[in-house]
């Protein structure tokens, strides 16, 4: 991430500044918005809480595996991650609901 909260391990393949593996994980997470996590769309505060707590935990696990380095001075890295994902998860759910097309059975 450009603010320095997270530094990804060396990877020869990058997509828009991020390693391909994390870009793929973000894309896969985006596919959950319309179906698997749709129940959270009506609960934006809970979605934000999941983003706030879940993202630093996920990145901490990735750090233990050696895939990333999270800057932890004064909890800056986990805080930036948590706040970013606390906004991104409800926003992604909102966007998924707004861009959903009607099912064919509703015609």
Tab-separated table of C-alpha atoms in Angstrom:
chain	number	residue	atom	x	y	z
A	1	UNK	CA	0.000	0.000	0.000
A	2	UNK	CA	1.364	3.379	-0.925
A	3	UNK	CA	1.173	4.829	2.604
A	4	UNK	CA	3.700	2.305	3.877
A	5	UNK	CA	1.446	0.512	6.366
A	6	UNK	CA	1.969	-2.739	4.469
A	7	UNK	CA	4.974	-3.873	2.459
A	8	UNK	CA	4.483	-6.964	0.331
A	9	UNK	CA	7.208	-9.574	0.031
A	10	UNK	CA	9.204	-9.475	-3.177
A	11	UNK	CA	7.094	-10.736	-6.050
A	12	UNK	CA	8.117	-10.564	-9.714
A	13	UNK	CA	4.500	-10.162	-10.899
A	14	UNK	CA	2.674	-7.011	-9.820
A	15	UNK	CA	-0.780	-5.708	-10.775
A	16	UNK	CA	-1.140	-1.952	-10.160
A	17	UNK	CA	1.572	-1.952	-7.502
A	18	UNK	CA	0.330	-5.016	-5.630
A	19	UNK	CA	1.499	-8.604	-6.081
A	20	UNK	CA	-0.722	-10.680	-8.302
A	21	UNK	CA	-1.677	-13.024	-5.442
A	22	UNK	CA	-3.145	-10.214	-3.305
A	23	UNK	CA	-4.921	-8.663	-6.301
A	24	UNK	CA	-6.489	-12.086	-6.921
A	25	UNK	CA	-7.548	-12.354	-3.263
A	26	UNK	CA	-9.137	-8.897	-3.398
A	27	UNK	CA	-10.995	-9.860	-6.599
A	28	UNK	CA	-12.217	-13.092	-5.020
A	29	UNK	CA	-13.385	-11.180	-1.942
A	30	UNK	CA	-15.316	-8.834	-4.232
A	31	UNK	CA	-17.248	-11.808	-5.635
A	32	UNK	CA	-18.583	-12.546	-2.143
A	33	UNK	CA	-20.323	-9.181	-1.911
A	34	UNK	CA	-23.372	-10.069	-3.959
A	35	UNK	CA	-24.052	-13.540	-2.565
A	36	UNK	CA	-22.041	-14.911	0.348
A	37	UNK	CA	-21.963	-11.644	2.284
A	38	UNK	CA	-25.252	-10.185	1.023
A	39	UNK	CA	-26.831	-10.652	4.459
A	40	UNK	CA	-24.429	-7.977	5.761
A	41	UNK	CA	-25.798	-5.368	3.333
A	42	UNK	CA	-28.643	-4.612	5.755
A	43	UNK	CA	-26.165	-4.411	8.644
A	44	UNK	CA	-23.543	-1.823	7.626
A	45	UNK	CA	-22.265	-1.324	11.183
A	46	UNK	CA	-21.580	-5.058	11.516
A	47	UNK	CA	-19.935	-5.086	8.073
A	48	UNK	CA	-17.696	-2.209	9.168
A	49	UNK	CA	-16.834	-4.048	12.380
A	50	UNK	CA	-15.874	-7.156	10.403
A	51	UNK	CA	-13.623	-5.026	8.178
A	52	UNK	CA	-12.137	-3.208	11.178
A	53	UNK	CA	-11.244	-6.395	13.050
A	54	UNK	CA	-10.911	-8.999	10.305
A	55	UNK	CA	-8.480	-7.209	8.018
A	56	UNK	CA	-5.707	-6.645	10.583
A	57	UNK	CA	-6.083	-10.271	11.687
A	58	UNK	CA	-5.818	-11.498	8.086
A	59	UNK	CA	-2.755	-9.389	7.403
A	60	UNK	CA	-1.200	-10.557	10.698
A	61	UNK	CA	-1.617	-14.148	9.502
A	62	UNK	CA	-0.059	-13.241	6.138
A	63	UNK	CA	2.810	-11.602	7.997
A	64	UNK	CA	3.461	-14.787	9.959
A	65	UNK	CA	3.648	-16.633	6.644
A	66	UNK	CA	6.194	-14.113	5.344
A	67	UNK	CA	3.973	-12.693	2.612
A	68	UNK	CA	3.740	-9.144	3.985
A	69	UNK	CA	5.291	-6.864	6.536
A	70	UNK	CA	2.807	-4.752	8.486
A	71	UNK	CA	4.207	-1.516	9.865
A	72	UNK	CA	3.270	-1.625	13.534
A	73	UNK	CA	4.779	1.549	14.988
A	74	UNK	CA	2.033	2.923	17.218
A	75	UNK	CA	-0.319	0.398	15.597
A	76	UNK	CA	-0.247	2.494	12.420
A	77	UNK	CA	-0.366	-0.455	10.025
A	78	UNK	CA	-3.188	-2.390	11.690
A	79	UNK	CA	-5.100	0.852	12.280
A	80	UNK	CA	-4.807	1.946	8.649
A	81	UNK	CA	-5.824	-1.524	7.463
A	82	UNK	CA	-8.768	-1.713	9.846
A	83	UNK	CA	-10.115	1.744	9.047
A	84	UNK	CA	-9.659	1.225	5.304
A	85	UNK	CA	-11.499	-2.100	5.309
A	86	UNK	CA	-14.130	-0.797	7.771
A	87	UNK	CA	-15.096	1.656	5.036
A	88	UNK	CA	-14.494	-0.689	2.082
A	89	UNK	CA	-16.631	-3.634	3.208
A	90	UNK	CA	-19.918	-1.704	3.672
A	91	UNK	CA	-19.160	0.326	0.528
A	92	UNK	CA	-18.602	-2.858	-1.479
A	93	UNK	CA	-21.834	-4.357	-0.169
A	94	UNK	CA	-23.723	-1.161	-1.027
A	95	UNK	CA	-22.239	-1.111	-4.519
A	96	UNK	CA	-23.047	-4.786	-5.081
A	97	UNK	CA	-26.672	-4.207	-4.113
A	98	UNK	CA	-26.988	-1.113	-6.331
A	99	UNK	CA	-25.494	-2.790	-9.386
A	100	UNK	CA	-27.380	-6.093	-9.074
A	101	UNK	CA	-29.408	-7.005	-12.117
A	102	UNK	CA	-32.879	-8.483	-11.682
A	103	UNK	CA	-32.984	-12.262	-11.936
A	104	UNK	CA	-34.534	-13.831	-15.017
A	105	UNK	CA	-37.287	-15.400	-12.937
A	106	UNK	CA	-38.590	-11.923	-12.031
A	107	UNK	CA	-39.517	-11.064	-15.647
